[in-house]
Amino acid sequence: AQSVTQLGSHVSVSEGALVLLRCNYSSSVPPYLFWYVQYPNQGLQLLLKYTTGATLVKGINGFEAEFKKSETSFHLTKPSAHMSDAAEYFCAVTLSGNTPLVFGKGTRLSVIA
Amino acid sequence: DTEVTQTPKHLVMGMTNKKSLKCEQHMGHRAMYWYKQKAKKPPELMFVYSYEKLSINESVPSRFSPECPNSSLLNLHLHALQPEDSALYLCASTEGGYTGELFFGEGSRLTVL
């Protein structure tokens, strides 16, 4: 079975501060990992994904994530938060690409001026 | 053109009504999806169409009936819904397979009275 756990349903940071959103996965086979963002009243948009190869993945809007197999983690980071980053963030996993994505419960990011 | 277009954006219906949600993409994607998203929850997969054939039905009640008239269109027919079916219904598409980016529409917000 595959699953993904996002630690913290709500994270609040100051503008300009580091953003760290945590995601741990459970998979018995190599996972494909994704981060999606959802702004209010919109659909989801892909931020970045890891399939194979380089474990540090860069995405849109200055976000990046590192796949750490030993820690079964895929945490999302951004060096400096911007007000426009306030949104819901979902980590998702698929088993070797053969099954539909399973989404984590989401983390709501608030950015304080 | 990298858009998935959903209509209507908002729908209010009674429990005895019949209505349909529509989704269209012109990216040449071969897989299309319906997700249901309740407030403050992740999207839940309902149906997957691959090459215009229903490939996944996640045990969705028969009051929801999907249809894929062609590779660009996806409909969700609604009949005899319950108030608990009120949610945001998201359509998405991928080129094919589960490792690619899901392109989401903005969703149709359904309220069942």
PDB file of C-alpha atoms in Angstrom:
ATOM      1  CA  ALA A   1       0.000   0.000   0.000  1.00  0.00           C
ATOM      2  CA  GLN A   2       1.084   3.537  -0.512  1.00  0.00           C
ATOM      3  CA  SER A   3       0.392   6.525   1.631  1.00  0.00           C
ATOM      4  CA  VAL A   4       1.701   9.976   2.294  1.00  0.00           C
ATOM      5  CA  THR A   5       1.710  11.919   5.551  1.00  0.00           C
ATOM      6  CA  GLN A   6       1.976  15.663   5.772  1.00  0.00           C
ATOM      7  CA  LEU A   7       3.085  16.865   9.162  1.00  0.00           C
ATOM      8  CA  GLY A   8       1.234  19.969  10.219  1.00  0.00           C
ATOM      9  CA  SER A   9      -2.144  20.908   8.828  1.00  0.00           C
ATOM     10  CA  HIS A  10      -1.281  24.602   9.138  1.00  0.00           C
ATOM     11  CA  VAL A  11       2.075  26.337   8.917  1.00  0.00           C
ATOM     12  CA  SER A  12       2.508  30.048   9.448  1.00  0.00           C
ATOM     13  CA  VAL A  13       5.658  31.952   8.469  1.00  0.00           C
ATOM     14  CA  SER A  14       6.693  35.570   8.241  1.00  0.00           C
ATOM     15  CA  GLU A  15       7.260  37.152   4.858  1.00  0.00           C
ATOM     16  CA  GLY A  16      10.884  36.568   3.884  1.00  0.00           C
ATOM     17  CA  ALA A  17      11.303  33.582   6.195  1.00  0.00           C
ATOM     18  CA  LEU A  18      12.131  30.021   5.208  1.00  0.00           C
ATOM     19  CA  VAL A  19       9.214  27.829   4.194  1.00  0.00           C
ATOM     20  CA  LEU A  20       9.420  24.150   5.173  1.00  0.00           C
ATOM     21  CA  LEU A  21       6.477  21.835   4.520  1.00  0.00           C
ATOM     22  CA  ARG A  22       6.976  18.228   5.551  1.00  0.00           C
ATOM     23  CA  CYS A  23       5.963  15.105   3.677  1.00  0.00           C
ATOM     24  CA  ASN A  24       6.756  11.490   4.480  1.00  0.00           C
ATOM     25  CA  TYR A  25       5.705   8.579   2.328  1.00  0.00           C
ATOM     26  CA  SER A  26       5.137   4.901   2.820  1.00  0.00           C
ATOM     27  CA  SER A  27       5.895   2.694  -0.152  1.00  0.00           C
ATOM     28  CA  SER A  28       7.371  -0.744  -0.670  1.00  0.00           C
ATOM     29  CA  VAL A  29       8.453   0.081  -4.215  1.00  0.00           C
ATOM     30  CA  PRO A  30      10.142   3.151  -5.684  1.00  0.00           C
ATOM     31  CA  PRO A  31       7.750   6.069  -5.344  1.00  0.00           C
ATOM     32  CA  TYR A  32       7.024   8.915  -7.671  1.00  0.00           C
ATOM     33  CA  LEU A  33       6.463  12.011  -5.536  1.00  0.00           C
ATOM     34  CA  PHE A  34       4.696  15.259  -6.269  1.00  0.00           C
ATOM     35  CA  TRP A  35       3.879  18.579  -4.646  1.00  0.00           C
ATOM     36  CA  TYR A  36       0.778  20.423  -5.766  1.00  0.00           C
ATOM     37  CA  VAL A  37      -0.464  23.857  -4.699  1.00  0.00           C
ATOM     38  CA  GLN A  38      -4.070  25.018  -4.538  1.00  0.00           C
ATOM     39  CA  TYR A  39      -4.943  28.685  -4.298  1.00  0.00           C
ATOM     40  CA  PRO A  40      -8.388  29.660  -3.008  1.00  0.00           C
ATOM     41  CA  ASN A  41     -11.216  28.812  -5.386  1.00  0.00           C
ATOM     42  CA  GLN A  42      -8.884  27.197  -7.903  1.00  0.00           C
ATOM     43  CA  GLY A  43      -7.798  23.768  -8.996  1.00  0.00           C
ATOM     44  CA  LEU A  44      -4.453  22.231  -8.126  1.00  0.00           C
ATOM     45  CA  GLN A  45      -1.230  23.145  -9.897  1.00  0.00           C
ATOM     46  CA  LEU A  46       1.963  21.101 -10.019  1.00  0.00           C
ATOM     47  CA  LEU A  47       4.888  22.663  -8.173  1.00  0.00           C
ATOM     48  CA  LEU A  48       7.437  19.903  -8.759  1.00  0.00           C
ATOM     49  CA  LYS A  49       7.843  16.157  -9.008  1.00  0.00           C
ATOM     50  CA  TYR A  50      10.421  13.453  -8.402  1.00  0.00           C
ATOM     51  CA  THR A  51      10.500  10.377 -10.599  1.00  0.00           C
ATOM     52  CA  THR A  52      14.092   9.196 -10.939  1.00  0.00           C
ATOM     53  CA  GLY A  53      17.531  10.735 -11.081  1.00  0.00           C
ATOM     54  CA  ALA A  54      18.593  13.819  -9.161  1.00  0.00           C
ATOM     55  CA  THR A  55      17.135  13.797  -5.676  1.00  0.00           C
ATOM     56  CA  LEU A  56      16.997  17.590  -5.365  1.00  0.00           C
ATOM     57  CA  VAL A  57      14.153  18.799  -7.502  1.00  0.00           C
ATOM     58  CA  LYS A  58      13.515  22.421  -8.381  1.00  0.00           C
ATOM     59  CA  GLY A  59      10.030  23.608  -9.157  1.00  0.00           C
ATOM     60  CA  ILE A  60       8.109  26.719  -9.974  1.00  0.00           C
ATOM     61  CA  ASN A  61       7.913  29.874  -7.863  1.00  0.00           C
ATOM     62  CA  GLY A  62      11.270  29.209  -6.176  1.00  0.00           C
ATOM     63  CA  PHE A  63      10.230  25.976  -4.461  1.00  0.00           C
ATOM     64  CA  GLU A  64      12.375  22.883  -4.253  1.00  0.00           C
ATOM     65  CA  ALA A  65      12.188  19.473  -2.602  1.00  0.00           C
ATOM     66  CA  GLU A  66      14.673  16.748  -1.795  1.00  0.00           C
ATOM     67  CA  PHE A  67      13.911  13.048  -2.024  1.00  0.00           C
ATOM     68  CA  LYS A  68      15.537  11.246   0.897  1.00  0.00           C
ATOM     69  CA  LYS A  69      15.026   7.527   0.617  1.00  0.00           C
ATOM     70  CA  SER A  70      16.636   6.776   3.970  1.00  0.00           C
ATOM     71  CA  GLU A  71      14.176   9.091   5.698  1.00  0.00           C
ATOM     72  CA  THR A  72      11.249   8.309   3.362  1.00  0.00           C
ATOM     73  CA  SER A  73      10.754  12.047   3.051  1.00  0.00           C
ATOM     74  CA  PHE A  74      10.101  14.631   0.367  1.00  0.00           C
ATOM     75  CA  HIS A  75       9.982  17.955   2.183  1.00  0.00           C
ATOM     76  CA  LEU A  76       9.175  21.147   0.315  1.00  0.00           C
ATOM     77  CA  THR A  77      11.233  24.284   0.925  1.00  0.00           C
ATOM     78  CA  LYS A  78      11.503  27.862  -0.232  1.00  0.00           C
ATOM     79  CA  PRO A  79      14.219  30.169   1.090  1.00  0.00           C
ATOM     80  CA  SER A  80      12.070  33.287   1.355  1.00  0.00           C
ATOM     81  CA  ALA A  81       8.292  33.307   1.709  1.00  0.00           C
ATOM     82  CA  HIS A  82       6.180  35.743  -0.249  1.00  0.00           C
ATOM     83  CA  MET A  83       2.633  36.789   0.512  1.00  0.00           C
ATOM     84  CA  SER A  84       1.523  35.155  -2.732  1.00  0.00           C
ATOM     85  CA  ASP A  85       2.687  31.756  -1.422  1.00  0.00           C
ATOM     86  CA  ALA A  86      -0.284  31.576   0.933  1.00  0.00           C
ATOM     87  CA  ALA A  87      -2.210  28.521  -0.254  1.00  0.00           C
ATOM     88  CA  GLU A  88      -2.917  24.856   0.420  1.00  0.00           C
ATOM     89  CA  TYR A  89      -0.087  22.478  -0.411  1.00  0.00           C
ATOM     90  CA  PHE A  90      -0.565  18.782  -1.139  1.00  0.00           C
ATOM     91  CA  CYS A  91       2.077  16.088  -1.286  1.00  0.00           C
ATOM     92  CA  ALA A  92       1.164  13.081  -3.431  1.00  0.00           C
ATOM     93  CA  VAL A  93       2.643   9.686  -4.298  1.00  0.00           C
ATOM     94  CA  THR A  94       2.164   7.000  -6.902  1.00  0.00           C
ATOM     95  CA  LEU A  95       3.670   3.501  -6.741  1.00  0.00           C
ATOM     96  CA  SER A  96       6.071   3.161  -9.652  1.00  0.00           C
ATOM     97  CA  GLY A  97       3.630   5.169 -11.700  1.00  0.00           C
ATOM     98  CA  ASN A  98       1.182   2.280 -11.933  1.00  0.00           C
ATOM     99  CA  THR A  99      -1.481   3.560  -9.607  1.00  0.00           C
ATOM    100  CA  PRO A 100      -3.360   6.863  -9.346  1.00  0.00           C
ATOM    101  CA  LEU A 101      -1.925   9.543  -7.140  1.00  0.00           C
ATOM    102  CA  VAL A 102      -2.666   9.369  -3.433  1.00  0.00           C
ATOM    103  CA  PHE A 103      -2.794  12.823  -1.898  1.00  0.00           C
ATOM    104  CA  GLY A 104      -1.780  13.792   1.596  1.00  0.00           C
ATOM    105  CA  LYS A 105      -4.225  15.698   3.760  1.00  0.00           C
ATOM    106  CA  GLY A 106      -2.669  19.013   2.846  1.00  0.00           C
ATOM    107  CA  THR A 107      -0.882  21.809   4.666  1.00  0.00           C
ATOM    108  CA  ARG A 108      -2.245  25.315   4.682  1.00  0.00           C
ATOM    109  CA  LEU A 109       0.526  27.879   4.468  1.00  0.00           C
ATOM    110  CA  SER A 110      -0.109  31.340   5.867  1.00  0.00           C
ATOM    111  CA  VAL A 111       2.357  34.164   5.273  1.00  0.00           C
ATOM    112  CA  ILE A 112       2.378  37.032   7.742  1.00  0.00           C
ATOM    113  CA  ALA A 113       3.488  40.489   6.703  1.00  0.00           C
TER     114      ALA A 113
ATOM    115  CA  ASP B   1      -3.102  25.927 -24.727  1.00  0.00           C
ATOM    116  CA  THR B   2      -2.631  24.224 -21.380  1.00  0.00           C
ATOM    117  CA  GLU B   3      -6.091  24.647 -19.945  1.00  0.00           C
ATOM    118  CA  VAL B   4      -8.749  22.381 -18.591  1.00  0.00           C
ATOM    119  CA  THR B   5     -12.082  24.153 -18.722  1.00  0.00           C
ATOM    120  CA  GLN B   6     -14.964  23.221 -16.444  1.00  0.00           C
ATOM    121  CA  THR B   7     -18.563  24.394 -16.614  1.00  0.00           C
ATOM    122  CA  PRO B   8     -20.525  25.516 -14.768  1.00  0.00           C
ATOM    123  CA  LYS B   9     -18.372  27.104 -12.073  1.00  0.00           C
ATOM    124  CA  HIS B  10     -21.257  26.994  -9.620  1.00  0.00           C
ATOM    125  CA  LEU B  11     -24.308  24.762  -9.528  1.00  0.00           C
ATOM    126  CA  VAL B  12     -27.176  24.592  -7.062  1.00  0.00           C
ATOM    127  CA  MET B  13     -29.584  21.712  -7.412  1.00  0.00           C
ATOM    128  CA  GLY B  14     -32.326  19.984  -5.550  1.00  0.00           C
ATOM    129  CA  MET B  15     -32.236  16.340  -4.644  1.00  0.00           C
ATOM    130  CA  THR B  16     -34.641  15.430  -7.446  1.00  0.00           C
ATOM    131  CA  ASN B  17     -32.881  17.365 -10.203  1.00  0.00           C
ATOM    132  CA  LYS B  18     -30.758  16.025 -13.035  1.00  0.00           C
ATOM    133  CA  LYS B  19     -27.766  18.103 -14.014  1.00  0.00           C
ATOM    134  CA  SER B  20     -24.383  17.639 -15.669  1.00  0.00           C
ATOM    135  CA  LEU B  21     -20.884  18.929 -15.131  1.00  0.00           C
ATOM    136  CA  LYS B  22     -18.703  19.379 -18.189  1.00  0.00           C
ATOM    137  CA  CYS B  23     -14.958  19.336 -18.712  1.00  0.00           C
ATOM    138  CA  GLU B  24     -12.921  20.040 -21.826  1.00  0.00           C
ATOM    139  CA  GLN B  25      -9.217  19.902 -22.634  1.00  0.00           C
ATOM    140  CA  HIS B  26      -7.395  20.510 -25.910  1.00  0.00           C
ATOM    141  CA  MET B  27      -3.931  19.368 -24.918  1.00  0.00           C
ATOM    142  CA  GLY B  28      -4.264  15.990 -26.612  1.00  0.00           C
ATOM    143  CA  HIS B  29      -4.226  14.230 -23.263  1.00  0.00           C
ATOM    144  CA  ARG B  30      -5.463  10.647 -23.277  1.00  0.00           C
ATOM    145  CA  ALA B  31      -6.463  10.310 -19.637  1.00  0.00           C
ATOM    146  CA  MET B  32      -9.128  12.336 -17.860  1.00  0.00           C
ATOM    147  CA  TYR B  33     -10.181  12.287 -14.234  1.00  0.00           C
ATOM    148  CA  TRP B  34     -12.979  13.366 -11.919  1.00  0.00           C
ATOM    149  CA  TYR B  35     -12.124  14.254  -8.342  1.00  0.00           C
ATOM    150  CA  LYS B  36     -14.377  15.305  -5.469  1.00  0.00           C
ATOM    151  CA  GLN B  37     -12.996  17.740  -2.909  1.00  0.00           C
ATOM    152  CA  LYS B  38     -14.704  18.648   0.331  1.00  0.00           C
ATOM    153  CA  ALA B  39     -13.672  21.775   2.220  1.00  0.00           C
ATOM    154  CA  LYS B  40     -10.243  21.546   3.855  1.00  0.00           C
ATOM    155  CA  LYS B  41      -9.709  18.034   2.460  1.00  0.00           C
ATOM    156  CA  PRO B  42      -7.561  16.597  -0.333  1.00  0.00           C
ATOM    157  CA  PRO B  43      -9.110  15.648  -3.674  1.00  0.00           C
ATOM    158  CA  GLU B  44     -10.659  12.169  -3.735  1.00  0.00           C
ATOM    159  CA  LEU B  45     -10.470  10.244  -6.980  1.00  0.00           C
ATOM    160  CA  MET B  46     -13.845   9.270  -8.426  1.00  0.00           C
ATOM    161  CA  PHE B  47     -13.273   8.119 -12.012  1.00  0.00           C
ATOM    162  CA  VAL B  48     -10.483   7.740 -14.538  1.00  0.00           C
ATOM    163  CA  TYR B  49     -10.950   7.514 -18.285  1.00  0.00           C
ATOM    164  CA  SER B  50      -8.041   6.268 -20.361  1.00  0.00           C
ATOM    165  CA  TYR B  51      -8.318   6.464 -24.136  1.00  0.00           C
ATOM    166  CA  GLU B  52     -12.028   7.218 -23.718  1.00  0.00           C
ATOM    167  CA  LYS B  53     -12.681   4.068 -21.722  1.00  0.00           C
ATOM    168  CA  LEU B  54     -13.538   3.976 -18.048  1.00  0.00           C
ATOM    169  CA  SER B  55     -10.534   2.427 -16.339  1.00  0.00           C
ATOM    170  CA  ILE B  56     -11.167   3.277 -12.691  1.00  0.00           C
ATOM    171  CA  ASN B  57     -14.369   3.722 -10.713  1.00  0.00           C
ATOM    172  CA  GLU B  58     -13.581   4.245  -7.063  1.00  0.00           C
ATOM    173  CA  SER B  59     -16.834   2.705  -5.818  1.00  0.00           C
ATOM    174  CA  VAL B  60     -18.730   5.897  -6.552  1.00  0.00           C
ATOM    175  CA  PRO B  61     -22.533   5.784  -5.983  1.00  0.00           C
ATOM    176  CA  SER B  62     -24.565   5.313  -9.150  1.00  0.00           C
ATOM    177  CA  ARG B  63     -26.156   8.736  -8.730  1.00  0.00           C
ATOM    178  CA  PHE B  64     -22.900   9.943 -10.305  1.00  0.00           C
ATOM    179  CA  SER B  65     -22.569   8.817 -13.924  1.00  0.00           C
ATOM    180  CA  PRO B  66     -19.480   9.695 -15.947  1.00  0.00           C
ATOM    181  CA  GLU B  67     -19.321   9.936 -19.700  1.00  0.00           C
ATOM    182  CA  CYS B  68     -16.454  10.502 -22.104  1.00  0.00           C
ATOM    183  CA  PRO B  69     -17.934  11.389 -25.522  1.00  0.00           C
ATOM    184  CA  ASN B  70     -14.503  11.906 -27.083  1.00  0.00           C
ATOM    185  CA  SER B  71     -10.877  12.390 -26.108  1.00  0.00           C
ATOM    186  CA  SER B  72     -11.390  16.078 -25.311  1.00  0.00           C
ATOM    187  CA  LEU B  73     -14.604  15.964 -23.318  1.00  0.00           C
ATOM    188  CA  LEU B  74     -15.623  14.518 -19.995  1.00  0.00           C
ATOM    189  CA  ASN B  75     -19.040  14.805 -18.409  1.00  0.00           C
ATOM    190  CA  LEU B  76     -20.371  13.954 -14.989  1.00  0.00           C
ATOM    191  CA  HIS B  77     -24.118  13.381 -14.897  1.00  0.00           C
ATOM    192  CA  LEU B  78     -25.795  13.990 -11.569  1.00  0.00           C
ATOM    193  CA  HIS B  79     -29.130  12.579 -10.453  1.00  0.00           C
ATOM    194  CA  ALA B  80     -30.883  12.241  -7.101  1.00  0.00           C
ATOM    195  CA  LEU B  81     -27.944  13.660  -5.196  1.00  0.00           C
ATOM    196  CA  GLN B  82     -27.792  14.064  -1.453  1.00  0.00           C
ATOM    197  CA  PRO B  83     -26.774  17.183   0.515  1.00  0.00           C
ATOM    198  CA  GLU B  84     -23.536  15.418   1.508  1.00  0.00           C
ATOM    199  CA  ASP B  85     -22.581  15.385  -2.183  1.00  0.00           C
ATOM    200  CA  SER B  86     -22.074  19.130  -2.005  1.00  0.00           C
ATOM    201  CA  ALA B  87     -18.411  19.706  -2.829  1.00  0.00           C
ATOM    202  CA  LEU B  88     -15.959  21.053  -5.376  1.00  0.00           C
ATOM    203  CA  TYR B  89     -15.740  18.709  -8.360  1.00  0.00           C
ATOM    204  CA  LEU B  90     -12.422  18.865 -10.142  1.00  0.00           C
ATOM    205  CA  CYS B  91     -11.617  17.597 -13.589  1.00  0.00           C
ATOM    206  CA  ALA B  92      -8.036  16.814 -14.539  1.00  0.00           C
ATOM    207  CA  SER B  93      -6.102  15.346 -17.442  1.00  0.00           C
ATOM    208  CA  THR B  94      -2.719  13.795 -18.105  1.00  0.00           C
ATOM    209  CA  GLU B  95      -0.887  12.731 -21.229  1.00  0.00           C
ATOM    210  CA  GLY B  96      -1.252   9.160 -20.051  1.00  0.00           C
ATOM    211  CA  GLY B  97      -0.096   7.129 -17.099  1.00  0.00           C
ATOM    212  CA  TYR B  98       0.217   8.305 -13.528  1.00  0.00           C
ATOM    213  CA  THR B  99       3.717   9.781 -13.513  1.00  0.00           C
ATOM    214  CA  GLY B 100       2.857  12.806 -15.543  1.00  0.00           C
ATOM    215  CA  GLU B 101       1.553  16.153 -14.414  1.00  0.00           C
ATOM    216  CA  LEU B 102      -2.132  16.343 -13.621  1.00  0.00           C
ATOM    217  CA  PHE B 103      -3.624  19.441 -15.200  1.00  0.00           C
ATOM    218  CA  PHE B 104      -6.632  20.547 -13.170  1.00  0.00           C
ATOM    219  CA  GLY B 105      -9.573  22.710 -14.058  1.00  0.00           C
ATOM    220  CA  GLU B 106     -10.793  25.322 -11.591  1.00  0.00           C
ATOM    221  CA  GLY B 107     -13.632  23.088 -10.536  1.00  0.00           C
ATOM    222  CA  SER B 108     -17.398  23.170 -10.349  1.00  0.00           C
ATOM    223  CA  ARG B 109     -18.753  24.018  -6.915  1.00  0.00           C
ATOM    224  CA  LEU B 110     -21.890  21.992  -6.339  1.00  0.00           C
ATOM    225  CA  THR B 111     -24.485  22.685  -3.683  1.00  0.00           C
ATOM    226  CA  VAL B 112     -27.274  20.160  -3.165  1.00  0.00           C
ATOM    227  CA  LEU B 113     -30.289  21.477  -1.287  1.00  0.00           C
TER     228      LEU B 113
END
